[in-house]
Amino acid sequence: MQARPDKPRLAWAVTGSGHYLEECLEIIRDLDDVDIFYSRAGEEVVRMYGHDPKGINHKGRVYRDRAASSPPVGLFYRGDYHSLVVAPATSNTVAKMVLGLSDSLVTNVYAQAGKCRIPSIILACDTEQEIDTPAPDRIVRVWPREIDLAHTHKLRSYEATTVVENPEKLLAAIKVRLEEVNQQAIDVAETR
Ligand SMILES: Cc1cc2nc3c(=O)[nH]c(=O)nc-3n(C[C@H](O)[C@H](O)[C@H](O)COP(=O)(O)O)c2cc1C
């Protein structure tokens, strides 16, 4: 297992969504203390859009979905992470999270973060009735199904979970959370 970081970091899970992918990678690039967790589809889709999954942020670690039991979840129990971001989150991953399934790396980190009371911020792909989304070679119009929208809506009610609708709101939510974490660290240092 990896050495424990000096202070808790941000865990960022990327799933196999073209929608909002570029915007999410842009945010990840600018972050300092972030480790990336790819779903199997996430790793593939990132490549399809012309990116190297290992080259998004050179300052952090990269975990890929290779094992049945998702060993990196142990890092959440060890205290390596203060928060989890799942962005972009596919219809598939959101549906599994809503059902409480944990059969892949990304659904496992969401489930285990919850069990460790680590807050999660989710950027769901399916928040609008109609979206224009980038395929690798063109823009396509899609109409998320009622069930997809219902899952996104239901996830909002889950504990330790914030669901955001677009990359601007995602960035704002991350900033708020990072400020909170910094303030907590200052408060702890002051009580020593
Ligand atoms: C190029 C490409 C773009 C895709 N974009 C989306 C998307 O925007 N939203 C979505 O829900 N699924 C999208 N998919 C389908 C998912 O990758 C697929 O459902 C996959 O099983 C999701 O697995 P994951 O949730 O474990 O990442 C895309 C697939 C491809 C090949």
Coordinates of N, CA and C and ligand atoms in Angstrom, one line a residue:
M1 N 0.8 -1.2 0.0 CA 0.0 0.0 0.0 C 0.9 1.3 0.0
Q2 N 0.3 2.3 -0.6 CA 1.1 3.6 -0.7 C 1.3 4.2 0.7
A3 N 2.4 5.0 0.8 CA 2.6 5.7 2.1 C 1.5 6.7 2.3
R4 N 1.2 6.9 3.6 CA 0.1 7.8 4.0 C 0.5 9.3 3.7
P5 N -0.4 10.1 3.1 CA 0.0 11.5 2.8 C 0.1 12.3 4.0
D6 N 0.9 13.4 3.9 CA 1.1 14.3 5.1 C -0.3 14.8 5.7
K7 N -1.2 15.1 4.8 CA -2.5 15.6 5.2 C -3.5 15.0 4.3
P8 N -4.8 14.9 4.7 CA -5.8 14.3 3.9 C -6.0 15.1 2.5
R9 N -6.3 14.3 1.5 CA -6.3 14.8 0.1 C -7.8 14.7 -0.4
L10 N -7.9 15.2 -1.6 CA -9.2 15.1 -2.3 C -9.2 13.8 -3.2
A11 N -10.2 13.0 -3.1 CA -10.3 11.8 -4.0 C -11.3 12.2 -5.1
W12 N -10.9 12.0 -6.4 CA -11.7 12.4 -7.5 C -12.0 11.2 -8.4
A13 N -13.2 10.7 -8.5 CA -13.6 9.6 -9.3 C -14.1 10.1 -10.7
V14 N -13.6 9.5 -11.8 CA -14.0 9.9 -13.1 C -14.6 8.6 -13.7
T15 N -15.9 8.8 -14.2 CA -16.6 7.7 -14.9 C -16.6 7.9 -16.4
G16 N -17.3 6.9 -17.1 CA -17.2 6.9 -18.6 C -18.1 7.9 -19.3
S17 N -18.1 9.1 -18.9 CA -19.0 10.1 -19.5 C -18.3 11.1 -20.4
G18 N -18.8 11.3 -21.6 CA -18.2 12.4 -22.4 C -18.8 13.8 -22.0
H19 N -20.0 13.7 -21.4 CA -20.7 14.9 -21.0 C -19.9 15.5 -19.8
Y20 N -19.5 16.8 -19.9 CA -18.8 17.5 -18.8 C -17.4 16.9 -18.6
L21 N -16.9 16.0 -19.5 CA -15.6 15.4 -19.2 C -14.5 16.5 -19.3
E22 N -14.5 17.3 -20.4 CA -13.4 18.3 -20.5 C -13.4 19.3 -19.4
E23 N -14.6 19.7 -19.0 CA -14.7 20.7 -17.9 C -14.1 20.1 -16.6
C24 N -14.4 18.8 -16.3 CA -13.9 18.2 -15.1 C -12.4 18.0 -15.1
L25 N -11.9 17.6 -16.3 CA -10.4 17.4 -16.4 C -9.7 18.8 -16.2
E26 N -10.3 19.9 -16.7 CA -9.8 21.2 -16.5 C -9.6 21.5 -15.0
I27 N -10.7 21.2 -14.2 CA -10.7 21.5 -12.8 C -9.6 20.6 -12.1
I28 N -9.5 19.3 -12.5 CA -8.6 18.4 -11.9 C -7.1 18.9 -12.1
R29 N -6.9 19.4 -13.3 CA -5.5 19.9 -13.7 C -5.0 21.0 -12.7
D30 N -6.0 21.8 -12.2 CA -5.6 23.0 -11.4 C -5.5 22.7 -9.9
L31 N -5.9 21.4 -9.5 CA -5.9 21.1 -8.1 C -4.5 20.6 -7.6
D32 N -4.2 20.9 -6.4 CA -2.9 20.5 -5.8 C -2.9 19.1 -5.2
D33 N -3.8 18.8 -4.3 CA -3.8 17.6 -3.6 C -4.9 16.6 -4.0
V34 N -4.8 16.1 -5.2 CA -5.9 15.3 -5.7 C -5.4 13.9 -6.2
D35 N -6.1 12.9 -5.9 CA -5.8 11.5 -6.5 C -7.0 11.1 -7.3
I36 N -6.8 10.5 -8.5 CA -7.9 10.2 -9.4 C -8.2 8.7 -9.4
F37 N -9.5 8.4 -9.3 CA -9.9 7.0 -9.4 C -10.8 6.8 -10.6
Y38 N -10.4 6.0 -11.6 CA -11.1 5.8 -12.8 C -12.0 4.6 -12.7
S39 N -13.2 4.7 -13.3 CA -13.9 3.4 -13.6 C -13.3 2.9 -14.8
R40 N -13.6 1.6 -15.2 CA -13.0 1.0 -16.4 C -13.4 1.8 -17.6
A41 N -14.7 2.2 -17.6 CA -15.2 3.0 -18.8 C -14.6 4.4 -18.7
G42 N -14.4 4.9 -17.5 CA -13.8 6.2 -17.4 C -12.4 6.3 -18.0
E43 N -11.6 5.3 -17.7 CA -10.3 5.3 -18.3 C -10.4 5.2 -19.8
E44 N -11.3 4.4 -20.4 CA -11.4 4.2 -21.8 C -11.9 5.5 -22.5
V45 N -12.9 6.1 -21.9 CA -13.5 7.3 -22.5 C -12.5 8.5 -22.4
V46 N -11.8 8.6 -21.3 CA -10.8 9.7 -21.3 C -9.8 9.5 -22.5
R47 N -9.4 8.3 -22.7 CA -8.5 8.1 -23.9 C -9.2 8.4 -25.2
M48 N -10.5 8.1 -25.3 CA -11.2 8.4 -26.6 C -11.3 9.9 -26.9
Y49 N -11.3 10.7 -25.8 CA -11.3 12.1 -26.0 C -9.9 12.7 -26.1
G50 N -8.9 11.8 -26.2 CA -7.6 12.3 -26.6 C -6.7 12.6 -25.4
H51 N -7.0 12.1 -24.2 CA -6.2 12.4 -23.0 C -5.5 11.1 -22.5
D52 N -4.4 11.3 -21.8 CA -3.7 10.2 -21.2 C -4.2 10.2 -19.7
P53 N -4.9 9.1 -19.3 CA -5.5 9.0 -18.0 C -4.4 9.3 -16.9
K54 N -3.2 8.9 -17.1 CA -2.2 9.1 -16.1 C -1.6 10.5 -16.1
G55 N -1.9 11.3 -17.2 CA -1.2 12.6 -17.4 C -2.1 13.8 -17.1
I56 N -3.2 13.6 -16.4 CA -4.2 14.7 -16.2 C -3.6 15.6 -15.1
N57 N -3.2 15.0 -14.0 CA -2.6 15.8 -12.9 C -1.3 15.1 -12.4
H58 N -0.2 15.6 -12.6 CA 1.0 14.9 -12.3 C 1.4 14.9 -10.8
K59 N 0.6 15.7 -10.1 CA 1.0 15.8 -8.6 C 0.3 14.7 -7.8
G60 N -0.6 14.0 -8.4 CA -1.3 13.0 -7.5 C -1.2 11.6 -8.0
R61 N -1.8 10.7 -7.3 CA -1.8 9.3 -7.7 C -3.0 9.0 -8.6
V62 N -2.9 7.9 -9.3 CA -4.0 7.4 -10.2 C -4.3 6.0 -9.9
Y63 N -5.6 5.7 -9.6 CA -6.0 4.3 -9.4 C -7.0 3.9 -10.5
R64 N -6.7 2.7 -11.0 CA -7.6 2.2 -12.1 C -8.3 0.9 -11.6
D65 N -9.4 0.6 -12.2 CA -10.3 -0.5 -11.7 C -9.8 -1.8 -12.3
R66 N -8.9 -2.5 -11.5 CA -8.3 -3.7 -12.0 C -8.7 -4.9 -11.1
A67 N -9.1 -4.7 -9.9 CA -9.3 -5.8 -8.9 C -10.8 -5.9 -8.5
A68 N -11.2 -7.1 -8.2 CA -12.6 -7.3 -7.9 C -13.0 -6.6 -6.5
S69 N -12.1 -6.5 -5.6 CA -12.5 -6.0 -4.3 C -12.1 -4.6 -4.0
S70 N -11.7 -3.9 -5.1 CA -11.3 -2.5 -5.0 C -10.4 -2.1 -3.8
P71 N -9.2 -2.7 -3.7 CA -8.3 -2.5 -2.6 C -8.1 -1.0 -2.2
P72 N -8.1 0.0 -3.2 CA -7.9 1.4 -2.7 C -8.9 1.9 -1.8
V73 N -10.0 1.2 -1.6 CA -11.0 1.8 -0.6 C -10.4 1.8 0.8
G74 N -9.4 1.0 1.0 CA -8.7 1.0 2.3 C -8.1 2.3 2.7
L75 N -7.8 3.1 1.6 CA -7.2 4.4 1.9 C -8.2 5.4 2.5
F76 N -9.5 5.2 2.3 CA -10.5 6.0 2.9 C -10.6 5.7 4.4
Y77 N -10.5 4.4 4.7 CA -10.5 4.0 6.1 C -9.3 4.5 6.9
R78 N -8.2 4.6 6.1 CA -6.9 5.1 6.8 C -6.9 6.6 7.0
G79 N -7.8 7.3 6.4 CA -7.9 8.8 6.6 C -7.1 9.5 5.5
D80 N -6.8 8.9 4.4 CA -6.1 9.6 3.3 C -6.9 10.7 2.7
Y81 N -8.2 10.7 2.8 CA -9.1 11.6 2.0 C -10.1 12.4 2.9
H82 N -10.2 13.7 2.6 CA -11.2 14.5 3.4 C -12.5 14.5 2.6
S83 N -12.5 14.3 1.3 CA -13.7 14.4 0.5 C -13.6 13.6 -0.8
L84 N -14.7 13.3 -1.3 CA -14.8 12.6 -2.6 C -15.6 13.4 -3.6
V85 N -15.0 13.5 -4.8 CA -15.8 14.1 -5.9 C -16.0 13.0 -7.0
V86 N -17.2 12.8 -7.5 CA -17.5 11.9 -8.6 C -18.0 12.8 -9.7
A87 N -17.1 13.0 -10.7 CA -17.4 13.9 -11.8 C -16.6 13.7 -13.0
P88 N -17.2 13.5 -14.2 CA -18.6 13.4 -14.4 C -19.1 12.0 -13.9
A89 N -20.4 12.0 -13.5 CA -20.9 10.7 -13.1 C -22.0 10.2 -14.1
T90 N -21.7 9.1 -14.7 CA -22.6 8.5 -15.7 C -24.0 8.1 -15.1
S91 N -24.9 7.9 -16.0 CA -26.3 7.4 -15.6 C -26.1 6.1 -14.9
N92 N -25.2 5.2 -15.4 CA -24.9 3.9 -14.8 C -24.4 4.0 -13.4
T93 N -23.4 4.8 -13.2 CA -22.8 5.0 -11.8 C -23.8 5.6 -10.9
V94 N -24.5 6.6 -11.3 CA -25.5 7.2 -10.4 C -26.6 6.2 -10.0
A95 N -27.1 5.4 -11.0 CA -28.1 4.4 -10.7 C -27.6 3.4 -9.7
K96 N -26.3 3.0 -9.8 CA -25.7 2.0 -8.8 C -25.6 2.7 -7.5
M97 N -25.2 3.9 -7.4 CA -25.0 4.6 -6.1 C -26.4 4.7 -5.5
V98 N -27.4 5.0 -6.2 CA -28.8 5.2 -5.7 C -29.2 3.9 -5.0
L99 N -28.9 2.8 -5.7 CA -29.3 1.4 -5.2 C -28.4 0.9 -4.1
G100 N -27.3 1.6 -3.8 CA -26.4 1.2 -2.8 C -25.4 0.1 -3.2
L101 N -25.3 -0.1 -4.6 CA -24.4 -1.1 -5.1 C -22.9 -0.6 -5.0
S102 N -22.0 -1.6 -4.8 CA -20.6 -1.2 -4.7 C -19.8 -2.4 -5.4
D103 N -20.0 -2.4 -6.7 CA -19.4 -3.5 -7.5 C -18.3 -3.1 -8.4
S104 N -17.8 -1.9 -8.3 CA -16.7 -1.3 -9.1 C -15.9 -0.4 -8.3
L105 N -14.8 0.1 -8.8 CA -14.0 1.0 -8.0 C -14.7 2.3 -7.6
V106 N -15.4 2.9 -8.6 CA -16.1 4.2 -8.3 C -17.2 4.0 -7.3
T107 N -18.1 3.0 -7.6 CA -19.2 2.8 -6.6 C -18.7 2.4 -5.3
N108 N -17.6 1.7 -5.2 CA -17.0 1.3 -3.9 C -16.5 2.5 -3.2
V109 N -15.8 3.4 -3.9 CA -15.2 4.6 -3.1 C -16.4 5.5 -2.6
Y110 N -17.5 5.5 -3.4 CA -18.6 6.3 -2.9 C -19.3 5.6 -1.7
A111 N -19.4 4.3 -1.8 CA -20.0 3.6 -0.6 C -19.1 3.7 0.6
Q112 N -17.8 3.5 0.4 CA -16.9 3.5 1.6 C -16.7 4.9 2.1
A113 N -16.7 5.9 1.3 CA -16.6 7.3 1.7 C -17.8 7.5 2.7
G114 N -19.0 7.1 2.2 CA -20.2 7.3 3.0 C -20.1 6.6 4.4
K115 N -19.6 5.4 4.4 CA -19.5 4.6 5.6 C -18.4 5.2 6.6
C116 N -17.5 6.0 6.0 CA -16.5 6.7 6.8 C -16.9 8.1 7.1
R117 N -18.2 8.5 6.7 CA -18.7 9.9 6.9 C -17.8 10.9 6.2
I118 N -17.3 10.5 5.1 CA -16.5 11.5 4.2 C -17.5 12.1 3.2
P119 N -17.6 13.4 3.1 CA -18.6 14.0 2.2 C -18.2 13.7 0.7
S120 N -19.3 13.5 -0.1 CA -19.1 13.4 -1.5 C -19.8 14.5 -2.3
I121 N -19.2 14.9 -3.4 CA -19.9 15.9 -4.3 C -20.0 15.2 -5.6
I122 N -21.2 15.1 -6.2 CA -21.4 14.4 -7.4 C -21.9 15.3 -8.5
L123 N -21.2 15.3 -9.7 CA -21.7 16.0 -10.8 C -22.4 14.9 -11.7
A124 N -23.7 14.9 -11.7 CA -24.4 13.9 -12.5 C -24.6 14.4 -13.9
C125 N -24.5 13.5 -14.9 CA -24.7 13.9 -16.3 C -26.1 14.2 -16.6
D126 N -27.0 13.5 -15.9 CA -28.4 13.6 -16.2 C -29.2 14.5 -15.3
T127 N -29.2 15.8 -15.6 CA -29.9 16.7 -14.7 C -30.9 17.5 -15.5
E128 N -30.8 17.5 -16.8 CA -31.7 18.3 -17.7 C -32.5 17.3 -18.6
Q129 N -33.7 17.8 -19.0 CA -34.6 17.0 -19.9 C -33.9 16.7 -21.3
E130 N -33.1 17.7 -21.7 CA -32.5 17.6 -23.0 C -31.1 18.2 -22.9
I131 N -30.1 17.5 -23.4 CA -28.7 18.1 -23.3 C -28.0 17.9 -24.7
D132 N -27.2 18.9 -25.0 CA -26.2 18.7 -26.1 C -24.9 18.3 -25.5
T133 N -24.4 17.2 -26.0 CA -23.2 16.6 -25.4 C -22.2 16.3 -26.4
P134 N -20.9 16.4 -26.1 CA -19.9 16.1 -27.1 C -19.6 14.6 -27.2
A135 N -19.8 14.0 -28.4 CA -19.2 12.7 -28.7 C -17.8 13.0 -29.1
P136 N -16.9 12.0 -29.2 CA -15.5 12.3 -29.5 C -15.4 13.1 -30.8
D137 N -16.3 13.0 -31.8 CA -16.2 13.6 -33.1 C -17.2 14.7 -33.4
R138 N -18.2 14.8 -32.6 CA -19.3 15.8 -32.9 C -20.2 16.0 -31.7
I139 N -21.0 17.1 -31.8 CA -22.0 17.3 -30.7 C -23.3 16.5 -31.0
V140 N -23.8 15.8 -30.0 CA -25.1 15.1 -30.2 C -26.1 15.6 -29.1
R141 N -27.4 15.5 -29.5 CA -28.4 15.9 -28.6 C -29.0 14.6 -28.0
V142 N -29.1 14.6 -26.6 CA -29.7 13.4 -25.9 C -30.8 13.8 -25.0
W143 N -31.7 12.9 -24.7 CA -32.8 13.2 -23.8 C -32.7 12.1 -22.7
P144 N -32.1 12.5 -21.6 CA -32.1 11.6 -20.4 C -33.5 11.0 -20.1
R145 N -33.5 9.7 -19.8 CA -34.8 9.1 -19.5 C -35.3 9.5 -18.2
E146 N -36.6 9.3 -18.0 CA -37.2 9.6 -16.6 C -36.5 8.9 -15.5
I147 N -36.1 7.7 -15.8 CA -35.4 6.9 -14.7 C -34.1 7.5 -14.4
D148 N -33.4 8.0 -15.4 CA -32.1 8.7 -15.2 C -32.2 9.9 -14.3
L149 N -33.2 10.7 -14.7 CA -33.5 12.0 -13.9 C -34.0 11.7 -12.5
A150 N -34.8 10.6 -12.4 CA -35.3 10.2 -11.1 C -34.1 9.8 -10.2
H151 N -33.2 9.1 -10.7 CA -32.0 8.6 -9.9 C -31.2 9.8 -9.4
T152 N -31.0 10.8 -10.4 CA -30.2 12.0 -9.9 C -31.0 12.7 -8.8
H153 N -32.3 12.8 -9.0 CA -33.1 13.5 -8.0 C -33.0 12.7 -6.6
K154 N -33.1 11.4 -6.7 CA -33.1 10.6 -5.4 C -31.7 10.8 -4.7
L155 N -30.6 10.8 -5.5 CA -29.3 10.9 -4.9 C -29.1 12.1 -4.0
R156 N -29.9 13.2 -4.4 CA -29.8 14.4 -3.6 C -30.2 14.2 -2.1
S157 N -31.0 13.2 -1.9 CA -31.5 13.0 -0.5 C -30.5 12.2 0.3
Y158 N -29.4 11.7 -0.3 CA -28.6 10.7 0.5 C -27.6 11.5 1.4
E159 N -27.3 10.8 2.5 CA -26.5 11.5 3.5 C -25.1 11.7 3.0
A160 N -24.4 12.8 3.5 CA -23.1 13.1 3.1 C -22.9 13.2 1.6
T161 N -24.0 13.6 0.9 CA -23.9 13.7 -0.6 C -24.4 15.0 -1.1
T162 N -23.7 15.7 -1.9 CA -24.1 16.9 -2.5 C -24.1 16.7 -4.0
V163 N -25.3 16.9 -4.7 CA -25.4 16.7 -6.1 C -25.4 18.0 -6.8
V164 N -24.5 18.2 -7.8 CA -24.5 19.5 -8.5 C -24.8 19.3 -10.0
E165 N -25.3 20.4 -10.6 CA -25.9 20.2 -12.0 C -24.9 20.6 -13.1
N166 N -23.9 21.3 -12.8 CA -23.0 21.8 -13.9 C -21.6 22.0 -13.3
P167 N -20.6 22.2 -14.2 CA -19.2 22.3 -13.8 C -19.0 23.6 -12.9
E168 N -19.7 24.6 -13.2 CA -19.6 25.9 -12.4 C -20.0 25.6 -11.0
K169 N -21.1 24.9 -10.8 CA -21.6 24.6 -9.4 C -20.6 23.6 -8.8
L170 N -20.1 22.7 -9.6 CA -19.1 21.8 -9.1 C -17.9 22.5 -8.5
L171 N -17.3 23.4 -9.3 CA -16.2 24.2 -8.8 C -16.5 25.0 -7.5
A172 N -17.6 25.6 -7.5 CA -18.0 26.3 -6.3 C -18.1 25.4 -5.1
A173 N -18.7 24.2 -5.3 CA -18.9 23.3 -4.2 C -17.5 22.8 -3.7
I174 N -16.6 22.6 -4.6 CA -15.3 22.1 -4.2 C -14.6 23.2 -3.4
K175 N -14.7 24.5 -3.9 CA -14.0 25.6 -3.2 C -14.5 25.7 -1.7
V176 N -15.9 25.6 -1.6 CA -16.5 25.7 -0.3 C -15.9 24.6 0.6
R177 N -15.9 23.4 0.1 CA -15.4 22.2 0.9 C -13.9 22.4 1.2
L178 N -13.1 22.8 0.3 CA -11.7 23.0 0.6 C -11.5 24.0 1.7
E179 N -12.3 25.1 1.6 CA -12.1 26.1 2.6 C -12.5 25.6 4.0
E180 N -13.6 24.8 4.0 CA -14.0 24.1 5.3 C -12.9 23.2 5.8
V181 N -12.3 22.5 5.0 CA -11.2 21.5 5.4 C -10.0 22.3 5.9
N182 N -9.7 23.4 5.3 CA -8.6 24.3 5.7 C -8.9 24.9 7.1
Q183 N -10.1 25.3 7.2 CA -10.5 26.0 8.5 C -10.5 24.9 9.6
Q184 N -10.9 23.7 9.3 CA -10.9 22.6 10.4 C -9.5 22.4 10.8
A185 N -8.5 22.4 9.8 CA -7.1 22.1 10.1 C -6.6 23.3 11.0
I186 N -7.0 24.5 10.7 CA -6.5 25.7 11.5 C -7.1 25.5 12.9
D187 N -8.4 25.2 13.0 CA -9.0 25.0 14.4 C -8.3 24.0 15.2
V188 N -8.0 22.9 14.5 CA -7.3 21.8 15.3 C -5.9 22.2 15.7
A189 N -5.2 22.9 14.8 CA -3.8 23.4 15.2 C -3.9 24.4 16.4
E190 N -5.0 25.2 16.4 CA -5.1 26.2 17.5 C -5.4 25.6 18.8
T191 N -6.1 24.5 18.8 CA -6.4 23.8 20.1 C -5.3 23.0 20.7
R192 N -4.2 22.9 19.9 CA -3.0 22.1 20.4 C -2.2 22.9 21.4
Ligands
LIG1 C1 -17.5 8.2 -26.1 C2 -18.5 7.8 -25.1 C3 -19.1 8.8 -24.3 C4 -20.1 8.4 -23.3 N1 -20.7 9.4 -22.7 C5 -21.6 9.1 -21.7 C6 -22.3 10.2 -21.0 O1 -22.1 11.4 -21.3 N2 -23.2 9.8 -20.1 C7 -23.4 8.5 -19.7 O2 -24.2 8.2 -18.8 N3 -22.7 7.5 -20.4 C8 -21.9 7.8 -21.3 N4 -21.2 6.8 -22.0 C9 -21.5 5.4 -21.7 C10 -20.8 4.9 -20.4 O3 -19.4 4.9 -20.6 C11 -21.2 3.4 -20.1 O4 -22.6 3.4 -19.7 C12 -20.4 2.7 -19.1 O5 -20.8 1.4 -18.9 C13 -20.4 3.5 -17.8 O6 -19.6 2.8 -16.8 P1 -19.1 3.6 -15.5 O7 -20.4 4.2 -14.9 O8 -18.6 2.5 -14.6 O9 -18.1 4.6 -15.8 C14 -20.3 7.1 -23.0 C15 -19.6 6.1 -23.7 C16 -18.7 6.4 -24.8 C17 -18.0 5.3 -25.5

